[in-house]
XYZ file of C-alpha atoms in Angstrom:
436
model
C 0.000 0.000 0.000
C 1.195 3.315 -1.160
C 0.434 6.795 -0.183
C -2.160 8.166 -2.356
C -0.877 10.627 -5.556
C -3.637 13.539 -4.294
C -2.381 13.629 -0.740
C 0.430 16.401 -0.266
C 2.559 13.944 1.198
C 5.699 11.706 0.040
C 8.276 8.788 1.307
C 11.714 9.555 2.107
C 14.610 8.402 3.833
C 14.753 9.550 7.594
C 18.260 7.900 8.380
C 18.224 6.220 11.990
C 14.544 6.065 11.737
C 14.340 4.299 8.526
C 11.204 5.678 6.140
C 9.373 8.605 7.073
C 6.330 10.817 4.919
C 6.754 14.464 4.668
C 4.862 17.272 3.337
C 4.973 18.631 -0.122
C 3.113 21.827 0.671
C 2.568 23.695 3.768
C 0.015 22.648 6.292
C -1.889 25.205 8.664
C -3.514 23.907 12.178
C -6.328 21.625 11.783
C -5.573 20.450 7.825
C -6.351 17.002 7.190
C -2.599 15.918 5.571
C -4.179 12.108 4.598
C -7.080 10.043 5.693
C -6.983 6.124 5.549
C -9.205 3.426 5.852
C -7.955 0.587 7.886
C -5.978 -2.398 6.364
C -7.484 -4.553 9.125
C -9.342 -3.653 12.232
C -10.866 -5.607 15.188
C -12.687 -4.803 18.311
C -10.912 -5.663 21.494
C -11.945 -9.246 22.884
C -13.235 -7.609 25.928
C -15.438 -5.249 24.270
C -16.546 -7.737 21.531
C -20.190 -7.368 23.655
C -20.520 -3.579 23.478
C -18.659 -2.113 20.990
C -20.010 -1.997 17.059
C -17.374 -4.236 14.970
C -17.735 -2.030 12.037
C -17.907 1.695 12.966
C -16.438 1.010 16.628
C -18.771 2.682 18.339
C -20.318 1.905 22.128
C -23.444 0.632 22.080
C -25.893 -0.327 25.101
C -28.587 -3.124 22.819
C -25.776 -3.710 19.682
C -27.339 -5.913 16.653
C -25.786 -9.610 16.889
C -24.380 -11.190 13.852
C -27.074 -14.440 13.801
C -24.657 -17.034 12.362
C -21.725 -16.450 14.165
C -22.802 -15.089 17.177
C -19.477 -13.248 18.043
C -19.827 -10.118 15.901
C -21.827 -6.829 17.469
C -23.552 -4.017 15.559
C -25.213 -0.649 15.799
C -27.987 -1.972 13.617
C -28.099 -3.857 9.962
C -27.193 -0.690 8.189
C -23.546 -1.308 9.886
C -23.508 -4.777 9.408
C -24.233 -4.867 5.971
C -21.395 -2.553 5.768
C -19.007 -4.761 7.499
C -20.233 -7.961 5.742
C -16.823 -8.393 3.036
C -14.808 -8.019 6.010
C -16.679 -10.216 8.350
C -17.969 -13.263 6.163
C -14.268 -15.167 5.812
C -14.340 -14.341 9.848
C -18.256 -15.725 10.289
C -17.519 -18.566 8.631
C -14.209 -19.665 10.642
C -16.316 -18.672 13.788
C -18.853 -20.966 12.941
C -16.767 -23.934 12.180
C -14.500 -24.118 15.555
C -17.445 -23.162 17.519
C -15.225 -19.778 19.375
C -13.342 -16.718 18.494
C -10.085 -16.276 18.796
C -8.169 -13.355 20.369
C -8.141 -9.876 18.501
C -4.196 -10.489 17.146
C -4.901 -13.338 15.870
C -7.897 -11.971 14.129
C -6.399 -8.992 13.107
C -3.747 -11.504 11.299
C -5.957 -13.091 9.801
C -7.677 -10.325 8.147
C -4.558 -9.211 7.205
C -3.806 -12.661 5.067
C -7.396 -12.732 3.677
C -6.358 -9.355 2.384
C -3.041 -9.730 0.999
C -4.280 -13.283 -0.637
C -7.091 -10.910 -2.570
C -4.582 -8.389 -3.588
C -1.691 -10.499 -4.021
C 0.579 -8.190 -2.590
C 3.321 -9.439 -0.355
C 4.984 -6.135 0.405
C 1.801 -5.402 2.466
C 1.630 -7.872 4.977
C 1.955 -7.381 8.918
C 3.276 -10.413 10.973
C 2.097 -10.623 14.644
C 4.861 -8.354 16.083
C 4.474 -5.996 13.171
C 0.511 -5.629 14.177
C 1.851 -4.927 17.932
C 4.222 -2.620 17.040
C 2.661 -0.858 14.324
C -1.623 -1.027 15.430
C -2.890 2.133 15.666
C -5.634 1.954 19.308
C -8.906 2.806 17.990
C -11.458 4.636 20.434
C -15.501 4.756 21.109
C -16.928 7.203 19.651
C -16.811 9.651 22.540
C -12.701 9.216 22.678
C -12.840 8.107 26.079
C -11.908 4.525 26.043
C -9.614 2.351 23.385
C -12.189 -0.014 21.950
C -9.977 -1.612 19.677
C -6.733 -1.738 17.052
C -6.611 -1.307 13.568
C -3.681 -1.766 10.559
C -3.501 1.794 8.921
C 0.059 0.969 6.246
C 0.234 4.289 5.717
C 0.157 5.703 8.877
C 2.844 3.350 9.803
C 5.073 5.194 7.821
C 4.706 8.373 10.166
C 7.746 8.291 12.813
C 7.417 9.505 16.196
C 8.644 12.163 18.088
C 7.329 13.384 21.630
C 6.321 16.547 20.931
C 4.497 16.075 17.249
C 3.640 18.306 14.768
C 0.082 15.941 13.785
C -1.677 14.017 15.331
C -4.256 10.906 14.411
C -8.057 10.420 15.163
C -10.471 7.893 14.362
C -13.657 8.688 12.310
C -16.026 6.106 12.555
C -17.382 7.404 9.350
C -21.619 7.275 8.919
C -23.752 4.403 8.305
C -27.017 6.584 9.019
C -28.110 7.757 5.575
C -31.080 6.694 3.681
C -28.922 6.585 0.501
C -26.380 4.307 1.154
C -24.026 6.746 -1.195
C -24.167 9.054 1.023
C -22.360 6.188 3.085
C -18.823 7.236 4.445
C -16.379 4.447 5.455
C -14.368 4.279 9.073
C -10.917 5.928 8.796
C -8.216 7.578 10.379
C -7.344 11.100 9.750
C -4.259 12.894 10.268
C -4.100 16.322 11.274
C -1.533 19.152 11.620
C -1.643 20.694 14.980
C 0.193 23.614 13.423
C 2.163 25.263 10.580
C 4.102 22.481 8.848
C 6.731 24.055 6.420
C 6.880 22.468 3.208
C 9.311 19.636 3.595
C 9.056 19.107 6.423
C 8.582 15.508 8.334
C 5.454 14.449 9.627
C 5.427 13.049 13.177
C 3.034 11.481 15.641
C 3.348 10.605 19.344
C 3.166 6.792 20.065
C 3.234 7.234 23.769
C 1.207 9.978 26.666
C 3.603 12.685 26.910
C 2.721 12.559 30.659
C 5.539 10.784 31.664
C 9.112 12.156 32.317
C 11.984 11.656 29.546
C 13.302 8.089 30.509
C 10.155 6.385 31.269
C 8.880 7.378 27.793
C 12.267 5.985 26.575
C 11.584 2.739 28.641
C 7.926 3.035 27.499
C 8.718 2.863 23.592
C 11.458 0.628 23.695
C 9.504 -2.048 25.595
C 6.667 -1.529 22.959
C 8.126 -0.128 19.593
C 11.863 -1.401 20.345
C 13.796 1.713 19.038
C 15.497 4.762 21.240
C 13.642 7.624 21.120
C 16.056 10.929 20.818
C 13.502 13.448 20.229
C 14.459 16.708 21.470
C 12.290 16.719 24.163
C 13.603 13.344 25.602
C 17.538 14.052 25.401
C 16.803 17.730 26.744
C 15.136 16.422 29.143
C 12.355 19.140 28.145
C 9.571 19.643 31.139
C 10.577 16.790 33.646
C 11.716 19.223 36.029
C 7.917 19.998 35.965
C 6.689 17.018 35.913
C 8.465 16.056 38.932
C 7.911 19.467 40.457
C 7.788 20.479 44.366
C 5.944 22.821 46.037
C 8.397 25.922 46.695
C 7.236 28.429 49.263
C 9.090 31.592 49.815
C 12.276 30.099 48.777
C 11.720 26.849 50.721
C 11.319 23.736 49.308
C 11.041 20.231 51.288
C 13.513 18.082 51.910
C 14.226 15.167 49.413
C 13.527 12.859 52.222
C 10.295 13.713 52.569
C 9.770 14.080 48.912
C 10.893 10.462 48.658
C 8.673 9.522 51.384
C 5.529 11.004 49.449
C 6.740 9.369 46.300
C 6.713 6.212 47.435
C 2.937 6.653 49.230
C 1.722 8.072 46.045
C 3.053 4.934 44.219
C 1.360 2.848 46.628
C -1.671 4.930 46.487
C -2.274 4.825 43.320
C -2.030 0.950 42.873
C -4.795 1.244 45.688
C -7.083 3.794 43.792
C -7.182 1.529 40.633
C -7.794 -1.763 42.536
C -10.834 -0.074 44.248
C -12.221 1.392 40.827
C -11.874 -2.131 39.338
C -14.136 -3.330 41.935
C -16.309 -0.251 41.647
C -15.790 0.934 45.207
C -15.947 4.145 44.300
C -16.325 5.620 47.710
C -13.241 4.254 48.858
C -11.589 5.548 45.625
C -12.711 8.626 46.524
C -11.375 8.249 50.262
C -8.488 7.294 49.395
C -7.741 10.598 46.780
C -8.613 12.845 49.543
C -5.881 11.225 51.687
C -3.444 10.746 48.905
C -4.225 14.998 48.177
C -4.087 15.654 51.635
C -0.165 14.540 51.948
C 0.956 15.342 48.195
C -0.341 19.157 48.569
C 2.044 20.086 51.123
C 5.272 18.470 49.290
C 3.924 18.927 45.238
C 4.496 21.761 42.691
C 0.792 21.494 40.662
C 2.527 20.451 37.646
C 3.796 16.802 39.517
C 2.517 13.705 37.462
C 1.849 11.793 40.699
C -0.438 14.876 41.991
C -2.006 15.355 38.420
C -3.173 11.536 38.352
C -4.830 11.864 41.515
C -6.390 15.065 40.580
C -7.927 13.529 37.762
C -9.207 10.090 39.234
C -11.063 12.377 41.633
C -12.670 14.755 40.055
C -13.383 11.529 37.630
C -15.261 9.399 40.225
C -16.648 12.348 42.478
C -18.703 13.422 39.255
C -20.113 9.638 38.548
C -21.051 10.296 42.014
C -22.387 13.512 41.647
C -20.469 15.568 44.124
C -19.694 18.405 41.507
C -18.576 20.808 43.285
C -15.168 19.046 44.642
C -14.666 17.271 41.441
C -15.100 20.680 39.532
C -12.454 21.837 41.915
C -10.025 19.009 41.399
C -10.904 19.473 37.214
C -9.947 22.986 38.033
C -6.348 22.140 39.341
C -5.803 19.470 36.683
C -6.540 21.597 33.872
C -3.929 24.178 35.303
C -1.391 21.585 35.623
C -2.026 20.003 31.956
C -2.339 23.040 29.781
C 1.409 23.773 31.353
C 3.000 20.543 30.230
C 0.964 19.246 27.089
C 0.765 20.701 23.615
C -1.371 23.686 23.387
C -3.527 21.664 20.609
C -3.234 18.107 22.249
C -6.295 16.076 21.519
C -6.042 14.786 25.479
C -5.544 18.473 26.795
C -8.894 19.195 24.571
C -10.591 16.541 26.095
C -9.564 16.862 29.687
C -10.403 20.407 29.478
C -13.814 19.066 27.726
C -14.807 17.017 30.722
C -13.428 19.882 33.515
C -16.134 21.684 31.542
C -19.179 19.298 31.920
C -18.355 19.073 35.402
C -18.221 22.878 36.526
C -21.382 22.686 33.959
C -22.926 20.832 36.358
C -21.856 21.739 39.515
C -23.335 25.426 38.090
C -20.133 27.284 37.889
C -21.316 28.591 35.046
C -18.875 31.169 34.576
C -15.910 28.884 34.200
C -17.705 26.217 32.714
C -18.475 28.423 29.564
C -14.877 29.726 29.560
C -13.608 25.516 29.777
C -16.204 24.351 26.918
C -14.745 27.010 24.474
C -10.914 26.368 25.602
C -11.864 22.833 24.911
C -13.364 23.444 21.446
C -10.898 25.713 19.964
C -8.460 22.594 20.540
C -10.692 19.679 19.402
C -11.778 22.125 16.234
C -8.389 21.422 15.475
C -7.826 17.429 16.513
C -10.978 16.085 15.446
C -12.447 18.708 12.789
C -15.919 19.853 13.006
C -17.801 16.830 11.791
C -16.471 14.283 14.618
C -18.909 13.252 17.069
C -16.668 14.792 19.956
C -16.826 18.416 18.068
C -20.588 18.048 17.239
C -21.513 16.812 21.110
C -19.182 20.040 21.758
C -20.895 22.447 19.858
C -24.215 21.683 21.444
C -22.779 21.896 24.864
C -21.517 25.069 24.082
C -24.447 27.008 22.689
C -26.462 25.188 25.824
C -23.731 26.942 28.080
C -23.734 30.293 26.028
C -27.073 30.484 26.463
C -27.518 29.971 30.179
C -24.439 32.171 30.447
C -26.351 35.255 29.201
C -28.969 34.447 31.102
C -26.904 34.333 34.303
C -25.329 37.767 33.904
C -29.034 39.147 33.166
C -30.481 37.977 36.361
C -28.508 35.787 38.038
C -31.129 35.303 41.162
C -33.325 33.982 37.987
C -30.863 31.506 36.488
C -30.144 29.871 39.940
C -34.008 29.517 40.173
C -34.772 27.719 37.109
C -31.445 25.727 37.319
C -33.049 24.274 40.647
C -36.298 23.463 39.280
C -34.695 21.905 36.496
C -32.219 19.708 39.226
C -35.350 19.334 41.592
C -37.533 18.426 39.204
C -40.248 20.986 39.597
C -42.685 22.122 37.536
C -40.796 24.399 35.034
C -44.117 26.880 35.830
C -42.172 28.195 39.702
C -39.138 29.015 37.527
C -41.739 30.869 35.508
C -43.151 32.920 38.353
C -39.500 33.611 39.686
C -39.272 35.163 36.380
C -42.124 37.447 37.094
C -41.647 38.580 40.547
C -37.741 39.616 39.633
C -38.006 41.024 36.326
């Protein structure tokens, strides 16, 4: 598989790294540089129940494939859709009575595919489909659903701090007309001016995590040395590891150790309680881990940012807004200062500190977050994603109450309450009268 001849894009030799694509015209913030459909793509094994197996989307009564059994969809629409790549599957299913694991299927596909097209120089072995599957999310972005074999894509190197950066469209099914059909891809985007030239270059790996454990991170994974600038510089550890300095005094590296090692600890605790869904203790056991790491942390530290955001996480599926929105608050200070300005996560953690201050009333802020949050996902996802379009409708929802708040605010609180209390919308209509 070759790059297409209408994308701005070519091959070329980048040394150490081996092949790289670069662009043959410049590229603002937001351009699309290339959009692929997958080679191969499968649905995680333990998602196979809930997750669409053609446009990857969540969904809570999917459409089972009748024959097989194994194979979920939104509806027929979908799996008529998915039906050349899922009948050589079906039929396999069928015969030894089980499915096997998603690498396996995802090699498989892979054969099918290069047997059709006869083309050698296109096929993935099982290490290659570890090494070079590209994690495919819901269609919210908020969980990896599943992996998919972009050849293309493969050929963009990474570097830390990237000038693109790749999304998944799950494409739509929903049309009458099924012309008006588009397929699942992957798109890649500029997150800013790329000079003609120049090398394009994605991030295999959260930049949340200091120089060497990134290093560790993609040589365990990817097996090659990353020497990006921002991992032999060193760039942003010191904030990432950052202590809390107060008036020229900073705490001891004994006691910075010490908290260290109980964040560690803590953390291993928070996620063994969310596995079980014990949220409360989750919960309990943030407030203690915040409670020692506030003291001792600058607000930039990674240990103190991934508490932040499990709280503020769980204490809003629990409905106690106005801590989490506090906790969102902090995180989204600490983020915006180490990510990417236009970093799809950034977008979306800002995103959610939104919803939650949206709920918890702030108002204010949470009008201020939900456009912060769009002006970066107008950029990573385009207009047309899901995300952007759930976005937009937030937004002009929060515009709108916005305005109202600064016109009356005694009114806004009023019908917010009847809305949360469930009154009859006719009190917030005689709170109107007696204030206006």
């Amino acid at each position: 598989m070759t790059v297409e001849k209408m994308d701005p894009v070519e091959v070329f030799a980048a040394g150490e790294k081996g092949r790289g694509l670069r662009v043959t015209k410049e590229m603002s913030a937001g351009d699309v540089v290339f959009a692929e459909a997958s080679f191969a793509a499968v649905v995680f094994d333990s998602l196979s129940l809930q997750v669409c197996h053609s446009c990857f989307r969540r969904q809570a009564n999917p459409h089972r494939c009748a024959q097989c059994k194994f194979a979920y969809y939104c509806d027929r629409t979908c799996q008529r859709a998915a039906w050349d790549e899922h009948k050589q599957e079906c039929s396999a299913i069928k015969k030894i009575g089980k499915a096997p694991n998603e690498n396996v299927r995802a090699s498989v596909f892979v054969l099918e595919l290069v047997m059709i097209s006869n083309d050698t120089s296109s096929c993935f072995s099982r290490p290659q489909i570890n090494c070079n599957g590209f994690t495919l999310s819901d269609q919210r972005g908020l969980q990896a659903v599943g992996v998919g074999l972009f050849p293309n894509l493969c050929l963009v190197n990474h570097d830390c701090w990237p000038n693109c950066t790749v999304i998944l469209n799950p494409g739509n099914q929903t049309a009458l007309d099924a012309s008006f059909h588009s397929k699942r891809r992957i798109e890649l985007r500029a997150l800013g001016k790329i000079s003609e030239g120049e090398e394009l270059t994605v991030s295999y790996v959260d930049f949340l995590n200091v120089s060497k454990d990134r290093q560790r991170l993609l040589k365990q994974q990817y097996y090659f040395d990353c020497k990006c600038e921002h991992c032999t510089s060193g760039i942003k550890d010191d904030l990432m590891t950052a202590v809390r300095d107060t008036d020229g005094h900073k705490p001891s590296a004994d006691v910075v150790k010490a908290v260290t090692d109980f964040s560690l600890q803590a953390l291993v605790k928070i996620e063994e309680a969310r596995t079980k869904g014990n949220f409360h203790e989750v919960v309990k056991i943030c407030r203690e881990s915040l409670e020692k790491q506030d003291p001792v942390f600058g607000g930039t530290n990674l240990h103190l940012l991934r508490v932040l955001s499990t709280a503020s996480e769980v204490l809003s599926f629990l409905q106690q807004f106005t801590e989490a929105a506090g906790y969102a608050q902090r995180m989204v200070d600490g983020y915006t200062k180490l990510y990417h300005p236009n970093n799809a996560q950034l977008g979306m953690a800002i995103m959610r500190a939104g919803v939650t201050h949206w709920h918890a009333g702030l108002i204010e802020a949470a009008h201020g977050l939900i456009c912060s949050a769009y002006a970066i996902l107008i950029i990573t996802h385009g207009a047309h994603h899901p995300i952007t379009k759930d976005l937009e409708v937030i937004r002009t929802q929060t515009e709108m109450e916005l305005c109202l708040f600064k016109q009356n605010e005694l009114v806004y609180r009023s019908m917010r309450e009847a809305v949360l209390s469930d009154k009859p919308m006719m009190h917030a209509g005689e709170q109107i009268k007696t204030t206006s």
